PDB file of C-alpha atoms and ligand atoms in Angstrom:
ATOM      1  CA  MET A 294       7.610  -4.499  20.726  1.00 96.00           C
ATOM      2  CA  LEU A 295       6.116  -2.299  17.807  1.00 98.00           C
ATOM      3  CA  VAL A 296       7.971  -2.768  14.771  1.00 98.00           C
ATOM      4  CA  SER A 297       6.679  -2.362  10.855  1.00 98.00           C
ATOM      5  CA  ALA A 298       4.912  -4.883   9.307  1.00 98.00           C
ATOM      6  CA  SER A 299       7.702  -5.582   6.992  1.00 98.00           C
ATOM      7  CA  GLU A 300       9.738  -8.193   8.104  1.00 98.00           C
ATOM      8  CA  MET A 301       7.338 -10.397   9.863  1.00 98.00           C
ATOM      9  CA  LEU A 302       5.452 -10.765   6.677  1.00 98.00           C
ATOM     10  CA  LYS A 303       8.334 -11.336   4.508  1.00 98.00           C
ATOM     11  CA  LYS A 304       9.283 -14.586   6.908  1.00 98.00           C
ATOM     12  CA  ALA A 305       5.388 -15.506   7.000  1.00 98.00           C
ATOM     13  CA  LYS A 306       5.513 -15.690   3.264  1.00 98.00           C
ATOM     14  CA  ALA A 307       8.892 -17.501   3.049  1.00 98.00           C
ATOM     15  CA  GLY A 308       7.712 -19.961   5.699  1.00 98.00           C
ATOM     16  CA  HIS A 309       4.574 -20.652   4.047  1.00 98.00           C
ATOM     17  CA  TYR A 310       2.081 -19.099   7.208  1.00 98.00           C
ATOM     18  CA  ALA A 311       0.204 -16.028   7.775  1.00 98.00           C
ATOM     19  CA  VAL A 312       0.532 -13.058  10.557  1.00 99.00           C
ATOM     20  CA  GLY A 313      -3.193 -12.331  11.779  1.00 99.00           C
ATOM     21  CA  GLN A 314      -4.484  -8.666  11.606  1.00 99.00           C
ATOM     22  CA  PHE A 315      -6.914  -8.543  14.322  1.00 98.00           C
ATOM     23  CA  ASN A 316      -9.286  -5.176  14.333  1.00 98.00           C
ATOM     24  CA  ILE A 317      -9.191  -3.095  17.642  1.00 98.00           C
ATOM     25  CA  ASN A 318     -12.041  -1.106  18.923  1.00 98.00           C
ATOM     26  CA  ASN A 319     -11.003  -0.369  22.426  1.00 98.00           C
ATOM     27  CA  LEU A 320      -8.711  -1.057  25.648  1.00 98.00           C
ATOM     28  CA  GLU A 321     -10.171  -4.718  26.233  1.00 98.00           C
ATOM     29  CA  TRP A 322      -9.925  -5.409  22.574  1.00 98.00           C
ATOM     30  CA  THR A 323      -6.225  -4.307  22.484  1.00 98.00           C
ATOM     31  CA  LYS A 324      -5.201  -6.039  25.898  1.00 98.00           C
ATOM     32  CA  SER A 325      -6.666  -9.197  24.509  1.00 99.00           C
ATOM     33  CA  VAL A 326      -4.711  -9.339  21.284  1.00 99.00           C
ATOM     34  CA  LEU A 327      -1.602  -8.172  22.865  1.00 99.00           C
ATOM     35  CA  LEU A 328      -1.558 -10.932  25.564  1.00 99.00           C
ATOM     36  CA  THR A 329      -2.671 -13.670  23.456  1.00 99.00           C
ATOM     37  CA  ALA A 330       0.163 -12.974  20.703  1.00 99.00           C
ATOM     38  CA  GLN A 331       2.665 -12.791  23.618  1.00 98.00           C
ATOM     39  CA  GLU A 332       1.356 -15.906  25.191  1.00 98.00           C
ATOM     40  CA  LEU A 333       1.558 -17.939  21.706  1.00 98.00           C
ATOM     41  CA  GLN A 334       5.058 -16.109  20.926  1.00 98.00           C
ATOM     42  CA  SER A 335       3.343 -14.996  17.778  1.00 99.00           C
ATOM     43  CA  PRO A 336       4.084 -12.054  15.723  1.00 99.00           C
ATOM     44  CA  VAL A 337       0.627  -9.658  15.233  1.00 99.00           C
ATOM     45  CA  ILE A 338      -1.040  -6.895  13.468  1.00 99.00           C
ATOM     46  CA  LEU A 339      -3.251  -4.608  15.129  1.00 99.00           C
ATOM     47  CA  GLY A 340      -5.919  -3.004  12.776  1.00 98.00           C
ATOM     48  CA  VAL A 341      -7.369  -0.032  13.111  1.00 98.00           C
ATOM     49  CA  SER A 342     -10.225   1.502  10.462  1.00 98.00           C
ATOM     50  CA  GLU A 343     -11.160   4.976  10.300  1.00 98.00           C
ATOM     51  CA  GLY A 344     -14.224   4.447  12.012  1.00 98.00           C
ATOM     52  CA  ALA A 345     -12.513   2.676  15.071  1.00 98.00           C
ATOM     53  CA  GLY A 346     -10.095   5.427  15.034  1.00 98.00           C
ATOM     54  CA  LYS A 347     -12.485   8.150  15.328  1.00 98.00           C
ATOM     55  CA  TYR A 348     -14.478   5.787  17.911  1.00 98.00           C
ATOM     56  CA  MET A 349     -11.538   5.699  20.082  1.00 98.00           C
ATOM     57  CA  THR A 350     -11.416   9.686  19.638  1.00 98.00           C
ATOM     58  CA  GLY A 351      -8.845   9.652  16.982  1.00 98.00           C
ATOM     59  CA  PHE A 352      -5.202   8.056  15.827  1.00 98.00           C
ATOM     60  CA  LYS A 353      -3.192   9.913  18.390  1.00 98.00           C
ATOM     61  CA  THR A 354      -4.827   8.331  21.100  1.00 98.00           C
ATOM     62  CA  VAL A 355      -5.055   5.230  19.299  1.00 98.00           C
ATOM     63  CA  ALA A 356      -0.951   5.166  18.971  1.00 98.00           C
ATOM     64  CA  ALA A 357      -0.398   6.429  22.399  1.00 98.00           C
ATOM     65  CA  MET A 358      -2.486   3.539  24.140  1.00 98.00           C
ATOM     66  CA  VAL A 359      -1.000   0.792  22.054  1.00 98.00           C
ATOM     67  CA  LYS A 360       2.479   2.087  22.893  1.00 98.00           C
ATOM     68  CA  ALA A 361       2.150   2.328  26.290  1.00 98.00           C
ATOM     69  CA  MET A 362       0.130  -0.790  26.624  1.00 98.00           C
ATOM     70  CA  ASP A 363       2.938  -2.891  24.829  1.00 98.00           C
ATOM     71  CA  GLU A 364       5.316  -1.242  27.322  1.00 98.00           C
ATOM     72  CA  GLU A 365       3.383  -1.727  30.260  1.00 98.00           C
ATOM     73  CA  LEU A 366       2.218  -5.497  29.322  1.00 98.00           C
ATOM     74  CA  GLY A 367       6.214  -6.081  28.247  1.00 98.00           C
ATOM     75  CA  ILE A 368       5.147  -7.241  25.361  1.00 98.00           C
ATOM     76  CA  THR A 369       8.290  -8.779  23.362  1.00 98.00           C
ATOM     77  CA  VAL A 370       6.784 -10.199  19.945  1.00 98.00           C
ATOM     78  CA  PRO A 371       6.657  -8.050  16.937  1.00 98.00           C
ATOM     79  CA  VAL A 372       3.597  -5.853  16.772  1.00 99.00           C
ATOM     80  CA  ALA A 373       2.594  -3.594  13.935  1.00 99.00           C
ATOM     81  CA  LEU A 374      -0.236  -0.785  14.461  1.00 99.00           C
ATOM     82  CA  HIS A 375      -1.941  -0.762  11.101  1.00 99.00           C
ATOM     83  CA  LEU A 376      -4.530   1.289   9.485  1.00 98.00           C
ATOM     84  CA  ASP A 377      -7.077  -0.624   7.854  1.00 98.00           C
ATOM     85  CA  HIS A 378      -8.535   0.717   4.673  1.00 97.00           C
ATOM     86  CA  GLY A 379      -7.215   4.202   4.888  1.00 98.00           C
ATOM     87  CA  SER A 380      -8.125   7.039   2.948  1.00 98.00           C
ATOM     88  CA  TYR A 381      -5.257   9.366   1.457  1.00 98.00           C
ATOM     89  CA  GLU A 382      -5.767  11.802   4.396  1.00 98.00           C
ATOM     90  CA  GLY A 383      -6.281   9.202   6.908  1.00 98.00           C
ATOM     91  CA  CYS A 384      -2.650   7.891   5.836  1.00 98.00           C
ATOM     92  CA  TYR A 385      -1.171  10.719   6.656  1.00 98.00           C
ATOM     93  CA  LYS A 386      -2.858  11.494  10.263  1.00 98.00           C
ATOM     94  CA  CYS A 387      -1.877   7.844  11.291  1.00 98.00           C
ATOM     95  CA  ILE A 388       1.763   8.773  10.107  1.00 98.00           C
ATOM     96  CA  LYS A 389       1.696  11.474  12.181  1.00 98.00           C
ATOM     97  CA  ALA A 390       0.435  10.010  15.106  1.00 98.00           C
ATOM     98  CA  GLY A 391       2.913   7.524  15.262  1.00 98.00           C
ATOM     99  CA  PHE A 392       1.405   4.224  13.465  1.00 98.00           C
ATOM    100  CA  THR A 393       4.231   1.571  12.388  1.00 99.00           C
ATOM    101  CA  SER A 394       2.280   0.545   9.394  1.00 99.00           C
ATOM    102  CA  ILE A 395      -0.619   2.105   7.194  1.00 98.00           C
ATOM    103  CA  MET A 396      -3.082   0.763   4.124  1.00 98.00           C
ATOM    104  CA  PHE A 397      -3.817   3.229   1.350  1.00 98.00           C
ATOM    105  CA  ASP A 398      -7.192   1.786  -0.011  1.00 97.00           C
ATOM    106  CA  GLY A 399      -7.043   3.392  -3.490  1.00 96.00           C
ATOM    107  CA  SER A 400      -9.409   0.344  -5.168  1.00 93.00           C
ATOM    108  CA  HIS A 401     -11.967   2.940  -5.553  1.00 92.00           C
ATOM    109  CA  TYR A 402      -9.872   5.247  -7.855  1.00 95.00           C
ATOM    110  CA  PRO A 403      -9.328   4.587 -11.540  1.00 94.00           C
ATOM    111  CA  ILE A 404      -6.166   2.435 -11.375  1.00 94.00           C
ATOM    112  CA  GLU A 405      -3.728   5.342 -12.632  1.00 96.00           C
ATOM    113  CA  GLU A 406      -4.608   7.581  -9.791  1.00 97.00           C
ATOM    114  CA  ASN A 407      -4.242   4.793  -7.222  1.00 96.00           C
ATOM    115  CA  ILE A 408      -0.971   4.183  -8.699  1.00 97.00           C
ATOM    116  CA  ALA A 409       0.053   7.647  -8.185  1.00 98.00           C
ATOM    117  CA  LYS A 410      -1.065   8.106  -4.475  1.00 98.00           C
ATOM    118  CA  THR A 411      -0.061   4.878  -3.510  1.00 98.00           C
ATOM    119  CA  GLN A 412       3.397   5.603  -5.005  1.00 98.00           C
ATOM    120  CA  GLU A 413       3.400   8.967  -3.198  1.00 98.00           C
ATOM    121  CA  LEU A 414       2.458   7.116  -0.048  1.00 98.00           C
ATOM    122  CA  VAL A 415       5.213   4.395  -0.340  1.00 98.00           C
ATOM    123  CA  ALA A 416       7.995   7.065  -0.638  1.00 98.00           C
ATOM    124  CA  VAL A 417       6.476   8.973   2.527  1.00 98.00           C
ATOM    125  CA  ALA A 418       5.869   5.596   4.531  1.00 98.00           C
ATOM    126  CA  HIS A 419       9.654   4.252   3.658  1.00 98.00           C
ATOM    127  CA  ASN A 420      11.207   7.454   4.640  1.00 98.00           C
ATOM    128  CA  LEU A 421       9.804   7.035   8.075  1.00 98.00           C
ATOM    129  CA  GLY A 422      10.226   3.392   8.240  1.00 98.00           C
ATOM    130  CA  LEU A 423       6.595   2.395   8.048  1.00 98.00           C
ATOM    131  CA  SER A 424       5.321  -0.310   6.160  1.00 98.00           C
ATOM    132  CA  ILE A 425       2.414   0.040   3.614  1.00 98.00           C
ATOM    133  CA  GLU A 426      -0.279  -1.934   2.045  1.00 98.00           C
ATOM    134  CA  ALA A 427      -2.662  -1.357  -1.131  1.00 98.00           C
ATOM    135  CA  GLU A 428      -5.318  -2.503  -2.833  1.00 96.00           C
ATOM    136  CA  VAL A 429      -6.182  -3.818  -6.029  1.00 94.00           C
ATOM    137  CA  GLY A 430      -9.879  -5.093  -6.981  1.00 87.00           C
ATOM    138  CA  SER A 431     -12.132  -4.539  -3.851  1.00 80.00           C
ATOM    139  CA  ILE A 432     -13.533  -6.604  -0.864  1.00 80.00           C
ATOM    140  CA  GLY A 433     -17.030  -7.184  -0.866  1.00 80.00           C
ATOM    141  CA  GLY A 434     -19.699  -6.038   1.749  1.00 80.00           C
ATOM    142  CA  GLU A 435     -19.192  -3.392   4.172  1.00 79.00           C
ATOM    143  CA  GLU A 436     -16.941  -2.036   6.951  1.00 82.00           C
ATOM    144  CA  ASP A 437     -17.028   0.810   8.820  1.00 81.00           C
ATOM    145  CA  GLY A 438     -18.674   2.893   6.042  1.00 80.00           C
ATOM    146  CA  VAL A 439     -15.787   1.258   3.314  1.00 80.00           C
ATOM    147  CA  VAL A 440     -18.087  -0.579   1.023  1.00 78.00           C
ATOM    148  CA  GLY A 441     -16.864  -2.958  -2.072  1.00 78.00           C
ATOM    149  CA  ALA A 442     -18.678  -4.380  -4.615  1.00 73.00           C
ATOM    150  CA  GLY A 443     -16.341  -7.569  -4.642  1.00 79.00           C
ATOM    151  CA  GLU A 444     -14.878  -7.778  -7.944  1.00 84.00           C
ATOM    152  CA  CYS A 445     -11.812  -9.771  -8.505  1.00 90.00           C
ATOM    153  CA  ALA A 446      -8.419  -8.144  -8.922  1.00 94.00           C
ATOM    154  CA  ASP A 447      -6.616  -7.689 -12.287  1.00 94.00           C
ATOM    155  CA  PRO A 448      -3.417  -9.429 -12.065  1.00 96.00           C
ATOM    156  CA  ASP A 449      -1.729  -7.074 -14.187  1.00 96.00           C
ATOM    157  CA  GLU A 450      -2.933  -4.200 -11.924  1.00 96.00           C
ATOM    158  CA  CYS A 451      -1.466  -5.692  -8.861  1.00 97.00           C
ATOM    159  CA  LYS A 452       1.940  -6.349 -10.806  1.00 97.00           C
ATOM    160  CA  ALA A 453       1.963  -2.605 -11.112  1.00 97.00           C
ATOM    161  CA  ILE A 454       1.210  -1.756  -7.746  1.00 97.00           C
ATOM    162  CA  ALA A 455       3.541  -4.149  -6.445  1.00 98.00           C
ATOM    163  CA  ASP A 456       6.278  -2.966  -8.602  1.00 98.00           C
ATOM    164  CA  LEU A 457       5.835   0.377  -6.774  1.00 98.00           C
ATOM    165  CA  GLY A 458       7.518  -1.624  -3.808  1.00 98.00           C
ATOM    166  CA  VAL A 459       4.593  -2.007  -1.342  1.00 98.00           C
ATOM    167  CA  ASP A 460       5.257  -4.189   1.823  1.00 98.00           C
ATOM    168  CA  MET A 461       2.023  -6.187   1.187  1.00 98.00           C
ATOM    169  CA  LEU A 462      -0.958  -6.212  -1.268  1.00 98.00           C
ATOM    170  CA  ALA A 463      -4.517  -6.651  -0.936  1.00 97.00           C
ATOM    171  CA  ALA A 464      -6.370  -8.211  -3.841  1.00 94.00           C
ATOM    172  CA  GLY A 465     -10.120  -8.603  -4.165  1.00 94.00           C
ATOM    173  CA  ILE A 466     -10.540 -12.306  -4.680  1.00 95.00           C
ATOM    174  CA  GLY A 467     -14.167 -12.908  -3.714  1.00 93.00           C
ATOM    175  CA  ASN A 468     -13.723 -12.030  -0.427  1.00 93.00           C
ATOM    176  CA  ILE A 469     -16.120 -10.385   1.767  1.00 93.00           C
ATOM    177  CA  HIS A 470     -16.027  -8.255   4.707  1.00 92.00           C
ATOM    178  CA  GLY A 471     -18.381  -9.356   7.683  1.00 92.00           C
ATOM    179  CA  LYS A 472     -20.434 -12.750   7.336  1.00 90.00           C
ATOM    180  CA  TYR A 473     -20.359 -14.745   4.261  1.00 92.00           C
ATOM    181  CA  PRO A 474     -23.899 -15.514   2.704  1.00 90.00           C
ATOM    182  CA  GLU A 475     -25.250 -18.694   2.043  1.00 90.00           C
ATOM    183  CA  ASN A 476     -24.899 -18.567  -1.432  1.00 89.00           C
ATOM    184  CA  TRP A 477     -21.220 -17.266  -1.609  1.00 91.00           C
ATOM    185  CA  ALA A 478     -19.205 -18.560  -4.602  1.00 89.00           C
ATOM    186  CA  GLY A 479     -15.946 -18.947  -2.596  1.00 93.00           C
ATOM    187  CA  LEU A 480     -12.540 -17.677  -3.147  1.00 95.00           C
ATOM    188  CA  SER A 481     -11.077 -17.209  -6.660  1.00 95.00           C
ATOM    189  CA  PHE A 482      -7.867 -19.597  -6.248  1.00 97.00           C
ATOM    190  CA  ASP A 483      -7.369 -19.098 -10.044  1.00 96.00           C
ATOM    191  CA  THR A 484      -7.048 -15.363  -9.300  1.00 96.00           C
ATOM    192  CA  LEU A 485      -4.981 -15.886  -6.484  1.00 97.00           C
ATOM    193  CA  ASP A 486      -2.587 -17.976  -8.369  1.00 97.00           C
ATOM    194  CA  ALA A 487      -2.586 -15.472 -11.307  1.00 97.00           C
ATOM    195  CA  ILE A 488      -1.658 -12.783  -8.992  1.00 97.00           C
ATOM    196  CA  GLN A 489       0.978 -14.708  -7.110  1.00 98.00           C
ATOM    197  CA  GLN A 490       2.509 -15.588 -10.410  1.00 98.00           C
ATOM    198  CA  LYS A 491       2.863 -11.987 -11.360  1.00 98.00           C
ATOM    199  CA  THR A 492       3.843 -10.482  -8.235  1.00 98.00           C
ATOM    200  CA  GLY A 493       6.481 -13.130  -6.846  1.00 97.00           C
ATOM    201  CA  GLU A 494       7.457 -12.685  -3.225  1.00 96.00           C
ATOM    202  CA  MET A 495       5.267  -9.800  -2.430  1.00 98.00           C
ATOM    203  CA  PRO A 496       3.156 -11.022   0.731  1.00 98.00           C
ATOM    204  CA  LEU A 497      -0.638 -11.028  -0.158  1.00 98.00           C
ATOM    205  CA  VAL A 498      -3.343 -10.176   2.218  1.00 98.00           C
ATOM    206  CA  LEU A 499      -6.636 -12.020   2.380  1.00 97.00           C
ATOM    207  CA  HIS A 500      -9.270  -9.373   3.781  1.00 97.00           C
ATOM    208  CA  GLY A 501     -12.560 -10.552   5.231  1.00 96.00           C
ATOM    209  CA  GLY A 502     -11.098 -13.512   7.201  1.00 96.00           C
ATOM    210  CA  THR A 503     -14.194 -14.133   9.229  1.00 96.00           C
ATOM    211  CA  GLY A 504     -16.111 -17.475   8.291  1.00 94.00           C
ATOM    212  CA  ILE A 505     -13.901 -18.575   5.488  1.00 96.00           C
ATOM    213  CA  PRO A 506     -13.607 -22.153   5.883  1.00 96.00           C
ATOM    214  CA  GLU A 507     -10.251 -23.667   7.133  1.00 97.00           C
ATOM    215  CA  ASP A 508      -9.122 -25.695   3.719  1.00 97.00           C
ATOM    216  CA  MET A 509      -9.614 -22.315   1.967  1.00 97.00           C
ATOM    217  CA  ILE A 510      -7.635 -20.409   4.432  1.00 98.00           C
ATOM    218  CA  LYS A 511      -4.732 -23.291   4.259  1.00 98.00           C
ATOM    219  CA  LYS A 512      -4.997 -23.167   0.261  1.00 98.00           C
ATOM    220  CA  ALA A 513      -4.935 -18.999   0.222  1.00 98.00           C
ATOM    221  CA  ILE A 514      -1.651 -19.546   2.339  1.00 98.00           C
ATOM    222  CA  SER A 515       0.121 -21.924   0.052  1.00 98.00           C
ATOM    223  CA  LEU A 516      -0.741 -19.698  -2.691  1.00 98.00           C
ATOM    224  CA  GLY A 517       1.280 -16.744  -1.191  1.00 98.00           C
ATOM    225  CA  VAL A 518      -1.232 -14.939   1.433  1.00 98.00           C
ATOM    226  CA  ALA A 519       1.032 -13.950   4.371  1.00 98.00           C
ATOM    227  CA  LYS A 520      -1.574 -11.524   6.063  1.00 98.00           C
ATOM    228  CA  ILE A 521      -5.025 -12.435   7.164  1.00 98.00           C
ATOM    229  CA  ASN A 522      -7.417  -9.855   8.199  1.00 98.00           C
ATOM    230  CA  VAL A 523      -9.915 -10.680  11.288  1.00 98.00           C
ATOM    231  CA  ASN A 524     -12.541  -8.276  12.789  1.00 98.00           C
ATOM    232  CA  THR A 525     -16.180  -9.642  12.875  1.00 97.00           C
ATOM    233  CA  GLU A 526     -15.462 -12.661  14.251  1.00 98.00           C
ATOM    234  CA  CYS A 527     -13.650 -11.228  17.371  1.00 98.00           C
ATOM    235  CA  GLN A 528     -17.336  -9.021  17.389  1.00 98.00           C
ATOM    236  CA  LEU A 529     -19.195 -12.181  17.357  1.00 98.00           C
ATOM    237  CA  SER A 530     -17.327 -13.834  20.016  1.00 98.00           C
ATOM    238  CA  PHE A 531     -16.992 -10.705  22.427  1.00 98.00           C
ATOM    239  CA  ALA A 532     -21.167 -10.255  21.899  1.00 98.00           C
ATOM    240  CA  ALA A 533     -22.057 -13.751  22.451  1.00 98.00           C
ATOM    241  CA  ALA A 534     -19.990 -13.922  25.478  1.00 98.00           C
ATOM    242  CA  THR A 535     -21.603 -10.516  27.266  1.00 98.00           C
ATOM    243  CA  ARG A 536     -24.835 -11.588  26.305  1.00 98.00           C
ATOM    244  CA  GLU A 537     -24.409 -14.979  28.117  1.00 98.00           C
ATOM    245  CA  TYR A 538     -23.226 -13.360  31.308  1.00 98.00           C
ATOM    246  CA  ILE A 539     -25.850 -10.944  31.223  1.00 98.00           C
ATOM    247  CA  GLU A 540     -28.614 -13.682  30.374  1.00 98.00           C
ATOM    248  CA  ALA A 541     -27.490 -15.455  33.158  1.00 98.00           C
ATOM    249  CA  GLY A 542     -27.931 -12.625  35.520  1.00 98.00           C
ATOM    250  CA  LYS A 543     -24.257 -12.364  36.615  1.00 98.00           C
ATOM    251  CA  ASP A 544     -24.192  -8.548  36.250  1.00 98.00           C
ATOM    252  CA  GLN A 545     -27.074  -8.457  39.216  1.00 98.00           C
ATOM    253  CA  GLN A 546     -25.102 -10.695  41.633  1.00 98.00           C
ATOM    254  CA  GLY A 547     -22.878  -9.088  43.955  1.00 98.00           C
ATOM    255  CA  LYS A 548     -20.333  -6.509  42.079  1.00 98.00           C
ATOM    256  CA  GLY A 549     -21.339  -8.287  38.651  1.00 98.00           C
ATOM    257  CA  PHE A 550     -22.158  -4.832  37.269  1.00 98.00           C
ATOM    258  CA  ASP A 551     -18.482  -3.659  37.648  1.00 98.00           C
ATOM    259  CA  PRO A 552     -17.164  -3.021  34.016  1.00 98.00           C
ATOM    260  CA  ARG A 553     -14.191  -4.731  35.072  1.00 98.00           C
ATOM    261  CA  LYS A 554     -16.360  -7.697  35.576  1.00 98.00           C
ATOM    262  CA  LEU A 555     -19.158  -6.956  32.901  1.00 98.00           C
ATOM    263  CA  LEU A 556     -16.486  -7.200  30.192  1.00 98.00           C
ATOM    264  CA  ALA A 557     -14.079  -9.716  31.231  1.00 98.00           C
ATOM    265  CA  PRO A 558     -16.067 -12.763  29.594  1.00 98.00           C
ATOM    266  CA  GLY A 559     -15.921 -10.634  26.306  1.00 98.00           C
ATOM    267  CA  ALA A 560     -12.137 -10.094  26.595  1.00 98.00           C
ATOM    268  CA  GLU A 561     -11.581 -13.707  27.357  1.00 98.00           C
ATOM    269  CA  ALA A 562     -13.773 -14.788  24.340  1.00 98.00           C
ATOM    270  CA  ILE A 563     -11.587 -12.453  21.778  1.00 99.00           C
ATOM    271  CA  LYS A 564      -8.559 -14.251  23.458  1.00 98.00           C
ATOM    272  CA  ALA A 565     -10.010 -17.454  22.440  1.00 98.00           C
ATOM    273  CA  THR A 566     -10.770 -16.183  18.866  1.00 98.00           C
ATOM    274  CA  VAL A 567      -7.319 -14.907  18.195  1.00 99.00           C
ATOM    275  CA  LYS A 568      -5.763 -18.137  19.639  1.00 98.00           C
ATOM    276  CA  GLU A 569      -7.698 -20.292  17.172  1.00 98.00           C
ATOM    277  CA  LYS A 570      -6.948 -17.973  14.188  1.00 98.00           C
ATOM    278  CA  MET A 571      -3.285 -17.874  15.312  1.00 98.00           C
ATOM    279  CA  GLU A 572      -3.117 -21.921  14.973  1.00 98.00           C
ATOM    280  CA  LEU A 573      -5.082 -21.742  11.832  1.00 98.00           C
ATOM    281  CA  PHE A 574      -2.611 -19.067  10.058  1.00 98.00           C
ATOM    282  CA  GLY A 575       0.295 -21.163  11.596  1.00 98.00           C
ATOM    283  CA  SER A 576       1.969 -18.059  13.207  1.00 98.00           C
ATOM    284  CA  ILE A 577       2.341 -19.430  16.887  1.00 98.00           C
ATOM    285  CA  GLY A 578       5.717 -19.464  18.020  1.00 98.00           C
ATOM    286  CA  LYS A 579       7.342 -17.811  14.757  1.00 98.00           C
ATOM    287  CA  ALA A 580       7.853 -14.368  16.772  1.00 98.00           C
ATOM    288  CA  PHE A 581      11.695 -14.656  16.746  1.00 97.00           C
ATOM    289  CA  GLU A 582      12.201 -17.221  14.070  1.00 89.00           C
TER     290      GLU A 582
HETATM  291  P1  LIG B  31     -14.203  -9.364   8.608  1.00 54.03           P
HETATM  292  O1  LIG B  31     -14.788  -8.352   9.310  1.00 54.03           O
HETATM  293  O2  LIG B  31     -14.677 -10.271   7.840  1.00 54.03           O
HETATM  294  O3  LIG B  31     -13.199 -10.507   9.638  1.00 54.03           O
HETATM  295  O4  LIG B  31     -12.910  -8.612   7.891  1.00 54.03           O
HETATM  296  C1  LIG B  31     -11.806  -8.121   8.496  1.00 54.03           C
HETATM  297  C2  LIG B  31     -11.190  -7.674   7.272  1.00 54.03           C
HETATM  298  O5  LIG B  31     -11.123  -7.504   6.208  1.00 54.03           O
HETATM  299  C3  LIG B  31     -10.251  -5.962   8.210  1.00 54.03           C
HETATM  300  O6  LIG B  31     -10.271  -5.279   6.891  1.00 54.03           O
END
């Protein structure tokens, strides 16, 4: 069932677990995530970056596909369709297209401008029943053209943005999109702790979920993280399973070249990754609690 992310994240924060945001790229991705969430009775957030939206021919296509698939598959668990790292213009496009949640990433603007634009979008989103995520500090690395230096967020700036009434807040705490380098310093729990103390009930968002060790994920959840974004890890599992299928020559046996057969191992691999993350985040069985 398509819903805003507001309720599921309030419950997650109160219940000390996190809801996974899994970024989607196409029909197979979407189907794998939705079926896994339903099977495990977990709430879920489908993340769509601006690049992925463009790849899928536009946000209207994405919203129409997700809505129809949710219905045709009989998905009853709460599902939010969420714009990931949205620009100001991208947010309006997704609102119009029928998304149930948006992220405005104003982290590259001076804080006053981030506040002003976030404030405007909070009013528009809430008026239409959508949830909204904002960002302070930046996520290191690159995702679909969004590049961040990875500086840690200032807890006072986080409070200023949280006070605007956003539903979830992404704060840079040393996290990085994509694979973590060997010399990664780890998450800054001092920063996260200070942010949670300033922002209280606000569900915090941990971007860059790929490759963060389990103990750090658990500690982040204990310090107020209620949403964790995973993108690269599903891509890696999909690619590995597809490579294995082709390297075994299975695409050349019988009708193994049929796209429904060729893409099946990758789709199953995404399901396994999503399941593993939901177990780690503690969201299994929480759909209707
Ligand atoms: P990863 O690609 O590192 O999993 O990060 C995903 C993310 O944060 C989406 O915004």
